[in-house]
Short mmCIF file of C-alpha atoms in Angstrom, two decimals:
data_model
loop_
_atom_site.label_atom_id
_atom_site.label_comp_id
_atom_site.label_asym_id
_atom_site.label_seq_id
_atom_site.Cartn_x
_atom_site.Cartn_y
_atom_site.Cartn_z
CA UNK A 1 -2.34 8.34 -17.20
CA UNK A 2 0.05 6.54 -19.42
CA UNK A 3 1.37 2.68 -18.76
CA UNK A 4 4.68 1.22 -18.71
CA UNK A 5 5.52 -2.36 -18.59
CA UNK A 6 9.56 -2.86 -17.53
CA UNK A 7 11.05 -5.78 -16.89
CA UNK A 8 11.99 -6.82 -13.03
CA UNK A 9 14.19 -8.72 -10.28
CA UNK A 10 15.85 -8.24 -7.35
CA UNK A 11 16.12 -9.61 -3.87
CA UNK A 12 14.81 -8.29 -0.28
CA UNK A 13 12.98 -8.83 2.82
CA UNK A 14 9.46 -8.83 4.23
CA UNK A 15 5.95 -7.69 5.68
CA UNK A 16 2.52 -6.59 6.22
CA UNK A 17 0.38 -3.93 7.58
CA UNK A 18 -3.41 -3.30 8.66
CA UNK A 19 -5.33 -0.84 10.30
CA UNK A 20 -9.08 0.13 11.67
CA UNK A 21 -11.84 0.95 9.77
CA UNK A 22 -12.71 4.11 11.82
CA UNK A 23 -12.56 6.61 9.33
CA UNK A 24 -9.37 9.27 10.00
CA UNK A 25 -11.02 12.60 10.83
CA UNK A 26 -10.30 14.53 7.63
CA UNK A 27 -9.60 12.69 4.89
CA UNK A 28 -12.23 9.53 4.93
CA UNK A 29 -14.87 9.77 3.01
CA UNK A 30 -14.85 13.39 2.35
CA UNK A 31 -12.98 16.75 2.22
CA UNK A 32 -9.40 16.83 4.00
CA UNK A 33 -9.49 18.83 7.51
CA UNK A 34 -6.70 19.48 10.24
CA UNK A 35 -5.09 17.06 11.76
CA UNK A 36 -2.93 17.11 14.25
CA UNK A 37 -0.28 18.94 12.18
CA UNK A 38 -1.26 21.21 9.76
CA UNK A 39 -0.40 20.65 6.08
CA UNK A 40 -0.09 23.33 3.27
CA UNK A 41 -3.18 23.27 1.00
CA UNK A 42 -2.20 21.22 -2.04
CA UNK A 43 -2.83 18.85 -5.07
CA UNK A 44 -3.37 15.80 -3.00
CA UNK A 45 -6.49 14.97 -1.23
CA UNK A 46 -7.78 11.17 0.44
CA UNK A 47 -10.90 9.32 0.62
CA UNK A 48 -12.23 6.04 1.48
CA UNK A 49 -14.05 4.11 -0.71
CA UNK A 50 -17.71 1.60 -0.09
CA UNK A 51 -16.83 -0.52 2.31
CA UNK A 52 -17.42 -4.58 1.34
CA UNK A 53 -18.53 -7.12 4.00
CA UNK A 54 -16.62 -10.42 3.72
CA UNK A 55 -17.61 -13.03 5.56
CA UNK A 56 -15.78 -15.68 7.67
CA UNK A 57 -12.77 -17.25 5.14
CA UNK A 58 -14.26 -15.41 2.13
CA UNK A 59 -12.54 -12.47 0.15
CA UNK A 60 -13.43 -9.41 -1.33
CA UNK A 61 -12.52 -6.53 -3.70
CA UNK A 62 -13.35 -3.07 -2.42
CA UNK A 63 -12.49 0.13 -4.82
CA UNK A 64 -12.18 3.78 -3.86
CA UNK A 65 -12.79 6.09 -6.81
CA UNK A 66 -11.51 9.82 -8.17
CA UNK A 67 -13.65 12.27 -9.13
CA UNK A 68 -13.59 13.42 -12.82
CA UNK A 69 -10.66 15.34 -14.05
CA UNK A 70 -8.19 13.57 -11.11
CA UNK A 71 -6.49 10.05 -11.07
CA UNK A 72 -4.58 8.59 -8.01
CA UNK A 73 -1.43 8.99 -6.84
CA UNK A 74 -1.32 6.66 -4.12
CA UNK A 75 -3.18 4.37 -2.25
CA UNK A 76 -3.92 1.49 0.57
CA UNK A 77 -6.84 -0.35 2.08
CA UNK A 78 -8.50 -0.30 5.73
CA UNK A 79 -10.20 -2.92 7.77
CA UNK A 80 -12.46 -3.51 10.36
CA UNK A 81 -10.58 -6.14 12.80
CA UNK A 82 -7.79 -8.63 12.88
CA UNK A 83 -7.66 -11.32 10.42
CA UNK A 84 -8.49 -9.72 7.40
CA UNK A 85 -5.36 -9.28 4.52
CA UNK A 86 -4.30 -7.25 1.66
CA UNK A 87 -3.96 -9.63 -0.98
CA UNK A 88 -3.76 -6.85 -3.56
CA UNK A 89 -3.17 -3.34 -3.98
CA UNK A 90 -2.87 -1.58 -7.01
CA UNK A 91 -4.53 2.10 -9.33
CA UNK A 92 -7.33 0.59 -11.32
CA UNK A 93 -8.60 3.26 -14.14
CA UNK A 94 -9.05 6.32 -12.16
CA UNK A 95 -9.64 4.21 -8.46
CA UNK A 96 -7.77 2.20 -6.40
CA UNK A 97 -8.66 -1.56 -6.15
CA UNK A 98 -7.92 -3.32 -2.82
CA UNK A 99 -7.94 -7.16 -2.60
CA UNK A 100 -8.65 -8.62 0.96
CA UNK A 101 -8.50 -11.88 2.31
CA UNK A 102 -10.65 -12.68 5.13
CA UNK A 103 -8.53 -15.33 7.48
CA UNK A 104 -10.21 -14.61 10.69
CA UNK A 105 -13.49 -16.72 12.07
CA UNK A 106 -15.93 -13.44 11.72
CA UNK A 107 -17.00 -11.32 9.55
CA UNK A 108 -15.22 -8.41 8.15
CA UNK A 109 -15.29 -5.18 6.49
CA UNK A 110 -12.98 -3.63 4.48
CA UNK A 111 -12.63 -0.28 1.70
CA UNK A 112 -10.30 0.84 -0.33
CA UNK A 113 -7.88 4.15 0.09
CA UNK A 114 -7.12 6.67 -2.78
CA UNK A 115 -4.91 9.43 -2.85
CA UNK A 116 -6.20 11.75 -5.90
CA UNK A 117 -4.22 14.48 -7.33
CA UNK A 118 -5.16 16.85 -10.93
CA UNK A 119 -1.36 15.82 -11.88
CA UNK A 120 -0.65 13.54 -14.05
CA UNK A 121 1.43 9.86 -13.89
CA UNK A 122 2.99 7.26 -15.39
CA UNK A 123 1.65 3.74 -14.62
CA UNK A 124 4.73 1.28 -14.63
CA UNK A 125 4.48 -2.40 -13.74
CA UNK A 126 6.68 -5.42 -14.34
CA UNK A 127 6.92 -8.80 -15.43
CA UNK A 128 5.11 -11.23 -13.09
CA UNK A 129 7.13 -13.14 -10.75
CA UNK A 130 6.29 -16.92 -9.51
CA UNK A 131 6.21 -17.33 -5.96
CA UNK A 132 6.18 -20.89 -4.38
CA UNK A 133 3.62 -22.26 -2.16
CA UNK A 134 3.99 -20.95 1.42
CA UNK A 135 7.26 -18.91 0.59
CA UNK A 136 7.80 -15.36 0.61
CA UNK A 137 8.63 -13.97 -2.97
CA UNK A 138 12.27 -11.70 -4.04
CA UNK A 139 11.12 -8.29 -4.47
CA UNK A 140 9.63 -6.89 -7.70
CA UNK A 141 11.62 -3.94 -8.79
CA UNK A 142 10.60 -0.73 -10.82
CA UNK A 143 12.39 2.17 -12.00
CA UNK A 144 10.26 5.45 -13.01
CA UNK A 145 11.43 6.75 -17.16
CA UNK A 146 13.44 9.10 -17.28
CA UNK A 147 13.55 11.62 -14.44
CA UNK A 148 10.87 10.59 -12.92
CA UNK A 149 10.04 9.44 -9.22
CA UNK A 150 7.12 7.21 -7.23
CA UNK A 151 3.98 9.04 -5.96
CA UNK A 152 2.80 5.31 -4.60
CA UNK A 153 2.52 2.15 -5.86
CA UNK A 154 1.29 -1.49 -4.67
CA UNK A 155 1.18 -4.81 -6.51
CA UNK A 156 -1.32 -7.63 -8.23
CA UNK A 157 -2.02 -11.05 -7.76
CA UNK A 158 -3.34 -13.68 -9.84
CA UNK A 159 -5.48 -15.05 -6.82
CA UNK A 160 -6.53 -13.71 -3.27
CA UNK A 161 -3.53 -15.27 -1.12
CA UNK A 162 -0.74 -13.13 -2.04
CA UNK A 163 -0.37 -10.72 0.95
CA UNK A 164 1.77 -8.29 0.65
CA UNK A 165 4.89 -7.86 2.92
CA UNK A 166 7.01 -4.60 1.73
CA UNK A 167 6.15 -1.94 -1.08
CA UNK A 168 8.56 0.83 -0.72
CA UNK A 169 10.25 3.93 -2.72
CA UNK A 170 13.53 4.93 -2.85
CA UNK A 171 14.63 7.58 -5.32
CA UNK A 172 13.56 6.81 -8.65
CA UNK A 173 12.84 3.40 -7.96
CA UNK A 174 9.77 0.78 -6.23
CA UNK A 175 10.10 -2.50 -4.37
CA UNK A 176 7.75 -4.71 -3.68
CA UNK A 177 7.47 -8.24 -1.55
CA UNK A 178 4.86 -10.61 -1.13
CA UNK A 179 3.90 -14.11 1.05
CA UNK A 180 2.10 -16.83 -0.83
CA UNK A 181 -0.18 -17.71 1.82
CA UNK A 182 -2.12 -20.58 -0.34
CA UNK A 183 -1.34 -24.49 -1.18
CA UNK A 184 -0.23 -23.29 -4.45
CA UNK A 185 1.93 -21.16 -7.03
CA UNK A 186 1.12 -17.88 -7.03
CA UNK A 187 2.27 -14.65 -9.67
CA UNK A 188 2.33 -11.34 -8.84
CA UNK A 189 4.01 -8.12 -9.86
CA UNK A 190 4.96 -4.78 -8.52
CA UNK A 191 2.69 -1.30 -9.85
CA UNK A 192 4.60 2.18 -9.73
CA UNK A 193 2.78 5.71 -10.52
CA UNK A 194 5.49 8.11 -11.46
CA UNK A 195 5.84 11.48 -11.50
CA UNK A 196 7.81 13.92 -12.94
CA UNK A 197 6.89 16.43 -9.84
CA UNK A 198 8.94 16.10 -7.08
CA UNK A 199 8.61 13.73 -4.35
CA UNK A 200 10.56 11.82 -1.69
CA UNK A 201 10.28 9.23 0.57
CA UNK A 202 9.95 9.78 4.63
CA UNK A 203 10.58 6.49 6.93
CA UNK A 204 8.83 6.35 10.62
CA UNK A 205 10.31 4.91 13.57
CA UNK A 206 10.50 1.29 13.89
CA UNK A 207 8.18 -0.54 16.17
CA UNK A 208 7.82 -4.08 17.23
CA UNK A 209 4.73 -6.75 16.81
CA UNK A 210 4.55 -9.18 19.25
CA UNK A 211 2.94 -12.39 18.08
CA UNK A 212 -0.28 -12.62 17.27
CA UNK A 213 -0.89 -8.83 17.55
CA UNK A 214 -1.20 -5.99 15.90
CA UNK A 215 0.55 -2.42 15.75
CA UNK A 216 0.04 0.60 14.16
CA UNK A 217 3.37 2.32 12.37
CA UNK A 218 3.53 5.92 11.13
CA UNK A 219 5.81 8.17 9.08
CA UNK A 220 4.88 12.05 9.00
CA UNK A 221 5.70 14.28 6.35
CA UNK A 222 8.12 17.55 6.66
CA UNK A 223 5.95 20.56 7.54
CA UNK A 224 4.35 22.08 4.21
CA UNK A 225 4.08 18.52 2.88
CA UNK A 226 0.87 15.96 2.06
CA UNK A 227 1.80 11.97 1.55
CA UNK A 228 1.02 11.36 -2.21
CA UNK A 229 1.11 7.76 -0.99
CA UNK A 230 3.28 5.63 1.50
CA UNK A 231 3.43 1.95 2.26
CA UNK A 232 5.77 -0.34 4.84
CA UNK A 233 9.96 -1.27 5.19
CA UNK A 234 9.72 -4.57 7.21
CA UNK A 235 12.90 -6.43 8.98
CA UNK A 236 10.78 -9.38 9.50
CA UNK A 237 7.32 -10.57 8.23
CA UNK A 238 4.14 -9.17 9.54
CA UNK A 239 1.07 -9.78 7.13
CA UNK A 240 -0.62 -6.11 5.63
CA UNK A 241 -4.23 -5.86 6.83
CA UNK A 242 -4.11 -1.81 5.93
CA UNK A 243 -2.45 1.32 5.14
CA UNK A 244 -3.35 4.85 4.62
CA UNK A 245 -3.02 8.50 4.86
CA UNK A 246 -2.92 10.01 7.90
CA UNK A 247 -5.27 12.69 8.82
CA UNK A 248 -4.79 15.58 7.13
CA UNK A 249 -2.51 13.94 4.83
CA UNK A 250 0.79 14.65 7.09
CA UNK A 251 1.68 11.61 6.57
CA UNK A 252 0.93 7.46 5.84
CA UNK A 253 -0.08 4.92 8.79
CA UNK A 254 0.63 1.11 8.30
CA UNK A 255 -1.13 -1.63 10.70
CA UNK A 256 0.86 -5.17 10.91
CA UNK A 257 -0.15 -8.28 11.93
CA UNK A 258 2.01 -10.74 13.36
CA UNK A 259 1.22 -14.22 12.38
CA UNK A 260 4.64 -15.71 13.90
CA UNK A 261 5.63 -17.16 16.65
CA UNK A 262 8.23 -14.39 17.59
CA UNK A 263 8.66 -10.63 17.43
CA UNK A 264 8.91 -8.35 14.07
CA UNK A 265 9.83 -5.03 13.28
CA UNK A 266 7.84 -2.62 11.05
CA UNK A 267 8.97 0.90 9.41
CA UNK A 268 6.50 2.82 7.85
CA UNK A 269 7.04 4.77 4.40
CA UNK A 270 5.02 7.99 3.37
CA UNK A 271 6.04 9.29 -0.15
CA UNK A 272 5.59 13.03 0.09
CA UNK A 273 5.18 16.05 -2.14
CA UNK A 274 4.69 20.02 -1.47
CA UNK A 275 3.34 20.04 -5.01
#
């Protein structure tokens, strides 16, 4: 995999996702089956990684590994319950690391999500980006070199109370938003993978989170596609607890929390590929 650091800056809005920790028949912890639409056999297959147990207030890192000879292409996290955050989600090596942050009064579980694919990627990230205490951040921006385009992406964190809000792909390019949910100032930067394999970005329908809910949002691939990766589009702020592949790969699933006191609106992303 090669690296790219870019410079970044732009400005957007914000979100957050999360989802159960039931495995999705198919592609958790093992070989990809049928799901409930049937994808062409290709380069991209999902599993779940351990699962870590973090207790009530506590955090945890949780990573979800490719066999030899693949690297990932995409990737999320899953939980077991409400109240536990991604506060970090990013390719580390040949895995994909998942920081969560447990904000709930029980404990939780959560694992990280990997995509893996034989192709190979380009590892952009950019300059890290301050975000104030309690504020939500402007969005990190990447562009793939040359002709290239996102397979997935995420972001890091200095500490374990960044959640993330919005990481989405749009052409050639990757966006990502964050929350500072701590006392104190926070950095954090967008991660791209990039591929010079085609690949494009399908939105889901918008649903609504009431407050202090949850809700699951989905975006399915074309027929004789597999999501390389996906992620969320927000047009409010609902806090990421998870986000993976759907079964079978046919597409990503986001699940968002709403912390607020009023109703927000979730799109999920899949990033899809019939390579």
């Amino acid at each position: 995999m090669k690296w790219i650091r870019m410079s970044v800056m732009a400005a957007v809005a914000a979100l957050a996702l999360a989802a159960g920790m039931t495995d999705a028949p198919g592609w958790a912890r093992g070989a990809p089956a049928s799901g409930p639409r049937v994808a062409a056999p290709m380069d991209h297959t999902g599993s779940q990684g351990p699962e870590v147990v973090i207790g009530a207030g506590g955090v945890g890192t949780a990573l979800a590994p490719c066999p030899a000879g693949r690297e990932p292409s995409g990737g999320g996290g899953i939980r077991s319950g409400k109240g536990l955050f991604m506060t970090g989600s990013s390719p580390r090596g040949n895995a994909w690391e998942v920081k969560f942050s447990n904000k709930s009064g029980a404990e939780r579980r959560g694992a990280a999500f990997v995509v893996c694919t034989a192709q190979s990627h380009t590892r952009v990230s950019g300059d890290f980006i301050t975000v104030s205490a309690h504020q939500q951040s402007v969005s990190s921006f990447l562009r793939c070199p040359g002709s290239q385009v996102p397979t997935g992406g995420g972001w890091e964190a200095t500490g374990f109370d960044v959640v993330g809000l919005r990481f989405t792909a749009s052409t050639q390019s990757y966006h990502a938003v964050v929350f500072n949910n701590s006392n104190a100032t926070q950095n954090f930067n967008a991660i791209a993978l990039c591929s010079a394999v085609a690949h494009e970005p399908r939105l889901g329908g918008q649903i609504t989170v009431q407050p202090g809910n949850e809700a699951i949002a989905t975006a399915n691939c074309d027929p004789g596609q597999v999501a390389s990766g996906g992620g969320s589009f927000p047009s409010g702020q609902a806090f990421i607890g998870a986000s993976r592949a759907l079964p079978g790969g046919t597409g990503w699933q986001i699940t968002a929390e709403n912390t607020t006191g009023t109703a927000q609106k979730v799109t999920a992303e899949a990033i899809c590929t019939s390579s």
